[in-house]
Amino acid sequence: MNHTSIDDHHLISQVLPRHVAIIMDGNGRWAKRKGLPRIAGHKKGVEVARKIIIKSCELGIPYLSLFAFSKENWQRPREEVETLLALLVEYLNKELPLMMEKEIRFKVIGDKEDFPEVLRKKIDEVEKLTSNNNKMTLVLALSYSGRAEILRAIKKILEKLKEKALKPEEITEESLRNFFYFPELPDPDLLIRTSGELRISNFFLYQIAYTEFYFSEMLWPDFTEEEYLKALKSYQQRERRFGRVYEF
Ligand code: FPP
């Protein structure tokens, strides 16, 4: 089925970001405003994520990363953490057919070993089953922190140096990426954060050197395809210079 509209065609005809990263913020506030428990916001958040995943895939965006659970999120009340983990297992069970149908490859970045075995196994299973899909790569950041990723890379490099499997001169800005969670992941071209907060909150750090930012006032459960298209259009209107000067 093809859902692309005239508006979408206009968007596709220009340069699309290769990698869109999203900080899906505001689930808790959305629920509170409606007098609902926080988890109701997360549930609605999953539905919105589904729509944005499908839209990204239809538009032909090669990589989409969603920040679903940060290292810092472990400090939330136990009940919220447990429900979030249960939601993730349910999500993976439910969405595997969609990923197969849409040819979406699934990949997790973050410390998988922090998770209970049932979730770890589910992640491994979905990663494996979708590994040959090649329409879009959906990256879910789980127990992820940008600083932890950099620190982990440093430790891995130190081990290699100790084993003499690596020479100091072989460590470059590019080769450093081999020690990140998902080395092939290109830097985000566009990073979207919802809910009006103007922070990075330890999402990609090394990778956002030249990323364009789009901050939306909408809470994640209210985020729409229209707002997503607005972010993509805003990206397309920007001139990316990567520190260089263009003379006219
Ligand atoms: C921020 O809202 C959101 C999170 C902590 C992540 C949860 C995200 C989802 C449930 C969507 C998951 C998507 C998939 C594809 C599994 P918040 O709780 O920080 O909101 P607040 O700042 O208003 O409290």
PDB file of C-alpha atoms and ligand atoms in Angstrom:
ATOM      1  CA  MET A   1       0.000   0.000   0.000  1.00  0.00           C
ATOM      2  CA  ASN A   2       1.290   3.462  -0.811  1.00  0.00           C
ATOM      3  CA  HIS A   3       0.239   6.376   1.341  1.00  0.00           C
ATOM      4  CA  THR A   4       2.425   9.079  -0.184  1.00  0.00           C
ATOM      5  CA  SER A   5       0.592  12.353  -0.815  1.00  0.00           C
ATOM      6  CA  ILE A   6       1.447  15.298  -3.112  1.00  0.00           C
ATOM      7  CA  ASP A   7       3.048  16.952  -0.099  1.00  0.00           C
ATOM      8  CA  ASP A   8       5.205  13.866   0.471  1.00  0.00           C
ATOM      9  CA  HIS A   9       6.299  13.835  -3.170  1.00  0.00           C
ATOM     10  CA  HIS A  10       7.485  17.426  -2.877  1.00  0.00           C
ATOM     11  CA  LEU A  11       9.459  16.449   0.224  1.00  0.00           C
ATOM     12  CA  ILE A  12      10.980  13.362  -1.379  1.00  0.00           C
ATOM     13  CA  SER A  13      12.078  15.343  -4.431  1.00  0.00           C
ATOM     14  CA  GLN A  14      14.535  17.283  -2.249  1.00  0.00           C
ATOM     15  CA  VAL A  15      17.384  15.976  -0.107  1.00  0.00           C
ATOM     16  CA  LEU A  16      16.065  13.891   2.748  1.00  0.00           C
ATOM     17  CA  PRO A  17      18.089  13.371   5.902  1.00  0.00           C
ATOM     18  CA  ARG A  18      19.880  10.048   5.845  1.00  0.00           C
ATOM     19  CA  HIS A  19      19.492   9.671   9.592  1.00  0.00           C
ATOM     20  CA  VAL A  20      16.756  11.227  11.738  1.00  0.00           C
ATOM     21  CA  ALA A  21      17.095  10.949  15.525  1.00  0.00           C
ATOM     22  CA  ILE A  22      14.185  11.703  17.844  1.00  0.00           C
ATOM     23  CA  ILE A  23      13.987  12.427  21.571  1.00  0.00           C
ATOM     24  CA  MET A  24      10.371  11.505  22.269  1.00  0.00           C
ATOM     25  CA  ASP A  25       9.716  13.720  25.281  1.00  0.00           C
ATOM     26  CA  GLY A  26       6.571  14.694  27.151  1.00  0.00           C
ATOM     27  CA  ASN A  27       4.667  11.443  27.721  1.00  0.00           C
ATOM     28  CA  GLY A  28       4.414  12.054  31.463  1.00  0.00           C
ATOM     29  CA  ARG A  29       3.183  15.648  31.114  1.00  0.00           C
ATOM     30  CA  TRP A  30       0.629  14.589  28.496  1.00  0.00           C
ATOM     31  CA  ALA A  31      -0.801  12.001  30.886  1.00  0.00           C
ATOM     32  CA  LYS A  32      -0.779  14.389  33.836  1.00  0.00           C
ATOM     33  CA  ARG A  33      -2.685  17.027  31.881  1.00  0.00           C
ATOM     34  CA  LYS A  34      -5.337  14.454  31.153  1.00  0.00           C
ATOM     35  CA  GLY A  35      -5.443  13.227  34.753  1.00  0.00           C
ATOM     36  CA  LEU A  36      -4.087   9.823  33.692  1.00  0.00           C
ATOM     37  CA  PRO A  37      -1.204   7.734  35.079  1.00  0.00           C
ATOM     38  CA  ARG A  38       2.180   8.397  33.423  1.00  0.00           C
ATOM     39  CA  ILE A  39       2.154   5.012  31.771  1.00  0.00           C
ATOM     40  CA  ALA A  40      -0.922   6.036  29.738  1.00  0.00           C
ATOM     41  CA  GLY A  41       1.346   8.659  28.171  1.00  0.00           C
ATOM     42  CA  HIS A  42       3.937   6.010  27.311  1.00  0.00           C
ATOM     43  CA  LYS A  43       1.264   3.801  25.748  1.00  0.00           C
ATOM     44  CA  LYS A  44       0.086   6.649  23.546  1.00  0.00           C
ATOM     45  CA  GLY A  45       3.757   7.366  22.863  1.00  0.00           C
ATOM     46  CA  VAL A  46       4.244   3.900  21.412  1.00  0.00           C
ATOM     47  CA  GLU A  47       1.307   4.450  19.019  1.00  0.00           C
ATOM     48  CA  VAL A  48       2.808   7.742  17.850  1.00  0.00           C
ATOM     49  CA  ALA A  49       6.221   6.109  17.390  1.00  0.00           C
ATOM     50  CA  ARG A  50       4.543   3.488  15.189  1.00  0.00           C
ATOM     51  CA  LYS A  51       3.076   6.183  12.921  1.00  0.00           C
ATOM     52  CA  ILE A  52       6.392   8.011  12.638  1.00  0.00           C
ATOM     53  CA  ILE A  53       8.261   4.775  11.915  1.00  0.00           C
ATOM     54  CA  ILE A  54       5.852   3.931   9.086  1.00  0.00           C
ATOM     55  CA  LYS A  55       6.001   7.470   7.697  1.00  0.00           C
ATOM     56  CA  SER A  56       9.813   7.491   7.742  1.00  0.00           C
ATOM     57  CA  CYS A  57       9.892   4.184   5.944  1.00  0.00           C
ATOM     58  CA  GLU A  58       7.436   5.370   3.278  1.00  0.00           C
ATOM     59  CA  LEU A  59       9.412   8.575   2.732  1.00  0.00           C
ATOM     60  CA  GLY A  60      12.596   6.563   2.238  1.00  0.00           C
ATOM     61  CA  ILE A  61      14.589   7.751   5.245  1.00  0.00           C
ATOM     62  CA  PRO A  62      17.370   5.167   5.620  1.00  0.00           C
ATOM     63  CA  TYR A  63      17.975   5.402   9.405  1.00  0.00           C
ATOM     64  CA  LEU A  64      15.578   6.416  12.177  1.00  0.00           C
ATOM     65  CA  SER A  65      16.755   6.444  15.813  1.00  0.00           C
ATOM     66  CA  LEU A  66      14.371   6.757  18.733  1.00  0.00           C
ATOM     67  CA  PHE A  67      15.523   7.455  22.287  1.00  0.00           C
ATOM     68  CA  ALA A  68      13.200   5.111  24.164  1.00  0.00           C
ATOM     69  CA  PHE A  69      15.025   4.536  27.462  1.00  0.00           C
ATOM     70  CA  SER A  70      18.066   6.360  28.791  1.00  0.00           C
ATOM     71  CA  LYS A  71      20.590   5.123  31.355  1.00  0.00           C
ATOM     72  CA  GLU A  72      19.182   7.822  33.640  1.00  0.00           C
ATOM     73  CA  ASN A  73      15.634   6.444  33.261  1.00  0.00           C
ATOM     74  CA  TRP A  74      16.556   3.548  35.595  1.00  0.00           C
ATOM     75  CA  GLN A  75      16.193   6.078  38.417  1.00  0.00           C
ATOM     76  CA  ARG A  76      12.452   6.477  37.814  1.00  0.00           C
ATOM     77  CA  PRO A  77       9.994   4.835  40.245  1.00  0.00           C
ATOM     78  CA  ARG A  78      10.241   1.043  40.022  1.00  0.00           C
ATOM     79  CA  GLU A  79       6.676   0.668  38.883  1.00  0.00           C
ATOM     80  CA  GLU A  80       7.173   3.021  35.928  1.00  0.00           C
ATOM     81  CA  VAL A  81      10.416   1.275  34.916  1.00  0.00           C
ATOM     82  CA  GLU A  82       8.783  -2.143  35.085  1.00  0.00           C
ATOM     83  CA  THR A  83       5.791  -1.040  33.056  1.00  0.00           C
ATOM     84  CA  LEU A  84       8.066   0.589  30.478  1.00  0.00           C
ATOM     85  CA  LEU A  85      10.053  -2.650  30.146  1.00  0.00           C
ATOM     86  CA  ALA A  86       6.844  -4.643  29.782  1.00  0.00           C
ATOM     87  CA  LEU A  87       5.677  -2.183  27.108  1.00  0.00           C
ATOM     88  CA  LEU A  88       8.911  -2.735  25.211  1.00  0.00           C
ATOM     89  CA  VAL A  89       8.523  -6.522  25.224  1.00  0.00           C
ATOM     90  CA  GLU A  90       4.914  -6.130  24.086  1.00  0.00           C
ATOM     91  CA  TYR A  91       6.024  -3.679  21.401  1.00  0.00           C
ATOM     92  CA  LEU A  92       8.616  -6.093  20.015  1.00  0.00           C
ATOM     93  CA  ASN A  93       6.156  -8.991  19.999  1.00  0.00           C
ATOM     94  CA  LYS A  94       3.477  -6.964  18.294  1.00  0.00           C
ATOM     95  CA  GLU A  95       5.586  -5.098  15.760  1.00  0.00           C
ATOM     96  CA  LEU A  96       7.724  -7.876  14.328  1.00  0.00           C
ATOM     97  CA  PRO A  97       5.187  -8.554  11.532  1.00  0.00           C
ATOM     98  CA  LEU A  98       5.159  -4.838  10.628  1.00  0.00           C
ATOM     99  CA  MET A  99       8.952  -4.799  10.477  1.00  0.00           C
ATOM    100  CA  MET A 100       8.933  -7.810   8.179  1.00  0.00           C
ATOM    101  CA  GLU A 101       6.178  -6.366   5.969  1.00  0.00           C
ATOM    102  CA  LYS A 102       7.873  -2.966   5.651  1.00  0.00           C
ATOM    103  CA  GLU A 103      11.369  -4.493   5.403  1.00  0.00           C
ATOM    104  CA  ILE A 104      12.594  -2.666   8.473  1.00  0.00           C
ATOM    105  CA  ARG A 105      15.827  -3.790  10.103  1.00  0.00           C
ATOM    106  CA  PHE A 106      15.747  -3.435  13.880  1.00  0.00           C
ATOM    107  CA  LYS A 107      18.774  -2.569  15.962  1.00  0.00           C
ATOM    108  CA  VAL A 108      19.285  -1.615  19.591  1.00  0.00           C
ATOM    109  CA  ILE A 109      22.027   0.712  20.832  1.00  0.00           C
ATOM    110  CA  GLY A 110      22.762   0.844  24.551  1.00  0.00           C
ATOM    111  CA  ASP A 111      23.666  -1.551  27.341  1.00  0.00           C
ATOM    112  CA  LYS A 112      21.426  -4.510  26.583  1.00  0.00           C
ATOM    113  CA  GLU A 113      22.945  -6.392  29.507  1.00  0.00           C
ATOM    114  CA  ASP A 114      21.160  -3.981  31.895  1.00  0.00           C
ATOM    115  CA  PHE A 115      17.824  -5.509  30.883  1.00  0.00           C
ATOM    116  CA  PRO A 116      16.009  -8.561  32.222  1.00  0.00           C
ATOM    117  CA  GLU A 117      16.646 -11.712  30.235  1.00  0.00           C
ATOM    118  CA  VAL A 118      13.211 -11.836  28.650  1.00  0.00           C
ATOM    119  CA  LEU A 119      13.710  -8.422  27.042  1.00  0.00           C
ATOM    120  CA  ARG A 120      17.328  -9.185  26.076  1.00  0.00           C
ATOM    121  CA  LYS A 121      16.257 -12.368  24.339  1.00  0.00           C
ATOM    122  CA  LYS A 122      13.412 -10.625  22.554  1.00  0.00           C
ATOM    123  CA  ILE A 123      15.745  -7.889  21.317  1.00  0.00           C
ATOM    124  CA  ASP A 124      18.265 -10.463  20.041  1.00  0.00           C
ATOM    125  CA  GLU A 125      15.500 -12.406  18.319  1.00  0.00           C
ATOM    126  CA  VAL A 126      14.009  -9.357  16.546  1.00  0.00           C
ATOM    127  CA  GLU A 127      17.465  -8.064  15.574  1.00  0.00           C
ATOM    128  CA  LYS A 128      18.299 -11.430  14.067  1.00  0.00           C
ATOM    129  CA  LEU A 129      14.993 -11.983  12.267  1.00  0.00           C
ATOM    130  CA  THR A 130      15.055  -8.519  10.704  1.00  0.00           C
ATOM    131  CA  SER A 131      18.783  -8.422   9.936  1.00  0.00           C
ATOM    132  CA  ASN A 132      18.333  -8.875   6.179  1.00  0.00           C
ATOM    133  CA  ASN A 133      15.599  -6.249   5.813  1.00  0.00           C
ATOM    134  CA  ASN A 134      16.919  -3.287   3.894  1.00  0.00           C
ATOM    135  CA  LYS A 135      14.274  -0.609   3.397  1.00  0.00           C
ATOM    136  CA  MET A 136      14.978   1.247   6.634  1.00  0.00           C
ATOM    137  CA  THR A 137      16.977   0.681   9.813  1.00  0.00           C
ATOM    138  CA  LEU A 138      15.074   1.427  13.005  1.00  0.00           C
ATOM    139  CA  VAL A 139      17.467   2.070  15.882  1.00  0.00           C
ATOM    140  CA  LEU A 140      16.026   1.971  19.379  1.00  0.00           C
ATOM    141  CA  ALA A 141      18.237   3.548  22.042  1.00  0.00           C
ATOM    142  CA  LEU A 142      17.714   1.493  25.198  1.00  0.00           C
ATOM    143  CA  SER A 143      19.687   1.984  28.396  1.00  0.00           C
ATOM    144  CA  TYR A 144      21.674   4.358  26.219  1.00  0.00           C
ATOM    145  CA  SER A 145      23.771   7.346  27.170  1.00  0.00           C
ATOM    146  CA  GLY A 146      26.128   9.238  24.875  1.00  0.00           C
ATOM    147  CA  ARG A 147      28.795   9.563  27.566  1.00  0.00           C
ATOM    148  CA  ALA A 148      28.576   5.848  28.408  1.00  0.00           C
ATOM    149  CA  GLU A 149      29.040   5.032  24.699  1.00  0.00           C
ATOM    150  CA  ILE A 150      32.196   7.160  24.508  1.00  0.00           C
ATOM    151  CA  LEU A 151      33.582   5.735  27.766  1.00  0.00           C
ATOM    152  CA  ARG A 152      32.883   2.189  26.585  1.00  0.00           C
ATOM    153  CA  ALA A 153      34.743   2.929  23.334  1.00  0.00           C
ATOM    154  CA  ILE A 154      37.755   4.278  25.269  1.00  0.00           C
ATOM    155  CA  LYS A 155      37.892   1.125  27.410  1.00  0.00           C
ATOM    156  CA  LYS A 156      37.674  -1.124  24.358  1.00  0.00           C
ATOM    157  CA  ILE A 157      40.461   0.834  22.676  1.00  0.00           C
ATOM    158  CA  LEU A 158      42.661   0.585  25.769  1.00  0.00           C
ATOM    159  CA  GLU A 159      42.210  -3.188  25.769  1.00  0.00           C
ATOM    160  CA  LYS A 160      43.176  -3.406  22.106  1.00  0.00           C
ATOM    161  CA  LEU A 161      46.243  -1.249  22.749  1.00  0.00           C
ATOM    162  CA  LYS A 162      47.246  -3.491  25.644  1.00  0.00           C
ATOM    163  CA  GLU A 163      46.878  -6.580  23.464  1.00  0.00           C
ATOM    164  CA  LYS A 164      48.866  -4.745  20.766  1.00  0.00           C
ATOM    165  CA  ALA A 165      45.961  -5.330  18.388  1.00  0.00           C
ATOM    166  CA  LEU A 166      45.826  -1.616  17.686  1.00  0.00           C
ATOM    167  CA  LYS A 167      48.450   1.124  17.286  1.00  0.00           C
ATOM    168  CA  PRO A 168      47.825   4.634  18.684  1.00  0.00           C
ATOM    169  CA  GLU A 169      48.198   6.154  15.218  1.00  0.00           C
ATOM    170  CA  GLU A 170      45.364   3.938  13.976  1.00  0.00           C
ATOM    171  CA  ILE A 171      42.914   5.701  16.282  1.00  0.00           C
ATOM    172  CA  THR A 172      41.240   8.409  14.232  1.00  0.00           C
ATOM    173  CA  GLU A 173      37.958  10.333  14.360  1.00  0.00           C
ATOM    174  CA  GLU A 174      36.558   7.721  11.982  1.00  0.00           C
ATOM    175  CA  SER A 175      38.053   4.535  13.433  1.00  0.00           C
ATOM    176  CA  LEU A 176      36.823   5.519  16.896  1.00  0.00           C
ATOM    177  CA  ARG A 177      33.321   4.780  15.618  1.00  0.00           C
ATOM    178  CA  ASN A 178      34.205   1.079  15.295  1.00  0.00           C
ATOM    179  CA  PHE A 179      33.955   0.922  19.072  1.00  0.00           C
ATOM    180  CA  PHE A 180      30.485   2.464  19.297  1.00  0.00           C
ATOM    181  CA  TYR A 181      27.325   0.352  19.685  1.00  0.00           C
ATOM    182  CA  PHE A 182      26.474   0.402  15.982  1.00  0.00           C
ATOM    183  CA  PRO A 183      29.521   1.395  13.940  1.00  0.00           C
ATOM    184  CA  GLU A 184      27.763   1.658  10.579  1.00  0.00           C
ATOM    185  CA  LEU A 185      25.217   4.196  11.882  1.00  0.00           C
ATOM    186  CA  PRO A 186      25.807   7.512  10.095  1.00  0.00           C
ATOM    187  CA  ASP A 187      25.722  10.720  12.139  1.00  0.00           C
ATOM    188  CA  PRO A 188      22.197  12.091  12.564  1.00  0.00           C
ATOM    189  CA  ASP A 189      21.480  14.785   9.967  1.00  0.00           C
ATOM    190  CA  LEU A 190      18.423  15.940  11.883  1.00  0.00           C
ATOM    191  CA  LEU A 191      17.613  15.614  15.573  1.00  0.00           C
ATOM    192  CA  ILE A 192      14.067  16.315  16.735  1.00  0.00           C
ATOM    193  CA  ARG A 193      13.090  16.834  20.359  1.00  0.00           C
ATOM    194  CA  THR A 194       9.479  17.259  21.386  1.00  0.00           C
ATOM    195  CA  SER A 195       7.784  18.897  24.390  1.00  0.00           C
ATOM    196  CA  GLY A 196       9.542  22.269  24.175  1.00  0.00           C
ATOM    197  CA  GLU A 197      12.658  21.169  26.101  1.00  0.00           C
ATOM    198  CA  LEU A 198      15.865  22.518  24.575  1.00  0.00           C
ATOM    199  CA  ARG A 199      18.357  19.857  25.682  1.00  0.00           C
ATOM    200  CA  ILE A 200      20.263  16.858  24.332  1.00  0.00           C
ATOM    201  CA  SER A 201      19.973  14.841  27.564  1.00  0.00           C
ATOM    202  CA  ASN A 202      22.904  12.552  26.800  1.00  0.00           C
ATOM    203  CA  PHE A 203      21.550  11.233  23.483  1.00  0.00           C
ATOM    204  CA  PHE A 204      24.143  11.019  20.714  1.00  0.00           C
ATOM    205  CA  LEU A 205      27.074  13.243  21.719  1.00  0.00           C
ATOM    206  CA  TYR A 206      30.041  12.425  19.489  1.00  0.00           C
ATOM    207  CA  GLN A 207      27.714  11.987  16.515  1.00  0.00           C
ATOM    208  CA  ILE A 208      25.903  15.351  16.635  1.00  0.00           C
ATOM    209  CA  ALA A 209      28.854  17.592  15.743  1.00  0.00           C
ATOM    210  CA  TYR A 210      27.083  18.848  12.584  1.00  0.00           C
ATOM    211  CA  THR A 211      23.512  17.726  13.228  1.00  0.00           C
ATOM    212  CA  GLU A 212      20.640  20.139  12.556  1.00  0.00           C
ATOM    213  CA  PHE A 213      18.186  20.473  15.473  1.00  0.00           C
ATOM    214  CA  TYR A 214      14.424  20.852  15.408  1.00  0.00           C
ATOM    215  CA  PHE A 215      12.608  21.537  18.660  1.00  0.00           C
ATOM    216  CA  SER A 216       8.858  21.014  18.676  1.00  0.00           C
ATOM    217  CA  GLU A 217       6.493  22.386  21.314  1.00  0.00           C
ATOM    218  CA  MET A 218       4.240  19.344  20.958  1.00  0.00           C
ATOM    219  CA  LEU A 219       4.290  16.671  23.639  1.00  0.00           C
ATOM    220  CA  TRP A 220       5.295  13.331  22.090  1.00  0.00           C
ATOM    221  CA  PRO A 221       1.816  11.729  22.418  1.00  0.00           C
ATOM    222  CA  ASP A 222       0.410  14.707  20.448  1.00  0.00           C
ATOM    223  CA  PHE A 223       3.163  14.604  17.786  1.00  0.00           C
ATOM    224  CA  THR A 224       1.691  14.248  14.311  1.00  0.00           C
ATOM    225  CA  GLU A 225       2.845  13.276  10.841  1.00  0.00           C
ATOM    226  CA  GLU A 226       2.239  16.920   9.837  1.00  0.00           C
ATOM    227  CA  GLU A 227       4.625  18.158  12.519  1.00  0.00           C
ATOM    228  CA  TYR A 228       7.164  15.557  11.374  1.00  0.00           C
ATOM    229  CA  LEU A 229       6.902  16.801   7.784  1.00  0.00           C
ATOM    230  CA  LYS A 230       7.358  20.347   9.086  1.00  0.00           C
ATOM    231  CA  ALA A 231      10.605  19.300  10.771  1.00  0.00           C
ATOM    232  CA  LEU A 232      11.808  17.631   7.570  1.00  0.00           C
ATOM    233  CA  LYS A 233      10.941  20.698   5.497  1.00  0.00           C
ATOM    234  CA  SER A 234      12.732  22.954   7.965  1.00  0.00           C
ATOM    235  CA  TYR A 235      15.791  20.706   7.571  1.00  0.00           C
ATOM    236  CA  GLN A 236      15.583  20.957   3.790  1.00  0.00           C
ATOM    237  CA  GLN A 237      15.582  24.739   3.948  1.00  0.00           C
ATOM    238  CA  ARG A 238      18.828  24.921   5.881  1.00  0.00           C
ATOM    239  CA  GLU A 239      22.201  25.402   4.315  1.00  0.00           C
ATOM    240  CA  ARG A 240      24.670  22.950   5.814  1.00  0.00           C
ATOM    241  CA  ARG A 241      28.217  24.241   5.670  1.00  0.00           C
ATOM    242  CA  PHE A 242      30.059  21.799   7.971  1.00  0.00           C
ATOM    243  CA  GLY A 243      32.351  24.604   9.105  1.00  0.00           C
ATOM    244  CA  ARG A 244      33.214  25.626   5.548  1.00  0.00           C
ATOM    245  CA  VAL A 245      32.475  28.895   3.729  1.00  0.00           C
ATOM    246  CA  TYR A 246      30.602  28.945   0.450  1.00  0.00           C
ATOM    247  CA  GLU A 247      31.293  31.925  -1.823  1.00  0.00           C
ATOM    248  CA  PHE A 248      28.673  33.070  -4.288  1.00  0.00           C
TER     249      PHE A 248
HETATM  250  C1  FPP B   1       9.629  10.712  27.607  1.00  0.00           C
HETATM  251  O1  FPP B   1       8.504  11.049  28.292  1.00  0.00           O
HETATM  252  C2  FPP B   1       9.638   9.393  27.079  1.00  0.00           C
HETATM  253  C3  FPP B   1      10.331   8.303  27.551  1.00  0.00           C
HETATM  254  C4  FPP B   1      10.991   8.187  28.862  1.00  0.00           C
HETATM  255  C5  FPP B   1      10.509   7.163  26.723  1.00  0.00           C
HETATM  256  C6  FPP B   1       9.317   6.362  26.529  1.00  0.00           C
HETATM  257  C7  FPP B   1       9.012   6.289  25.133  1.00  0.00           C
HETATM  258  C8  FPP B   1       8.000   5.561  24.680  1.00  0.00           C
HETATM  259  C9  FPP B   1       7.145   4.745  25.551  1.00  0.00           C
HETATM  260  C10 FPP B   1       7.795   5.419  23.250  1.00  0.00           C
HETATM  261  C11 FPP B   1       8.510   4.138  22.956  1.00  0.00           C
HETATM  262  C12 FPP B   1       8.537   3.846  21.579  1.00  0.00           C
HETATM  263  C13 FPP B   1       8.808   2.645  21.113  1.00  0.00           C
HETATM  264  C14 FPP B   1       8.935   2.491  19.662  1.00  0.00           C
HETATM  265  C15 FPP B   1       8.963   1.464  21.976  1.00  0.00           C
HETATM  266  P1  FPP B   1       8.669  11.491  29.805  1.00  0.00           P
HETATM  267  O2  FPP B   1       8.141  10.394  30.623  1.00  0.00           O
HETATM  268  O3  FPP B   1      10.085  11.874  30.065  1.00  0.00           O
HETATM  269  O4  FPP B   1       7.745  12.738  29.828  1.00  0.00           O
HETATM  270  P2  FPP B   1       7.800  13.967  30.831  1.00  0.00           P
HETATM  271  O5  FPP B   1       9.087  14.691  30.544  1.00  0.00           O
HETATM  272  O6  FPP B   1       6.604  14.751  30.457  1.00  0.00           O
HETATM  273  O7  FPP B   1       7.744  13.409  32.221  1.00  0.00           O
END
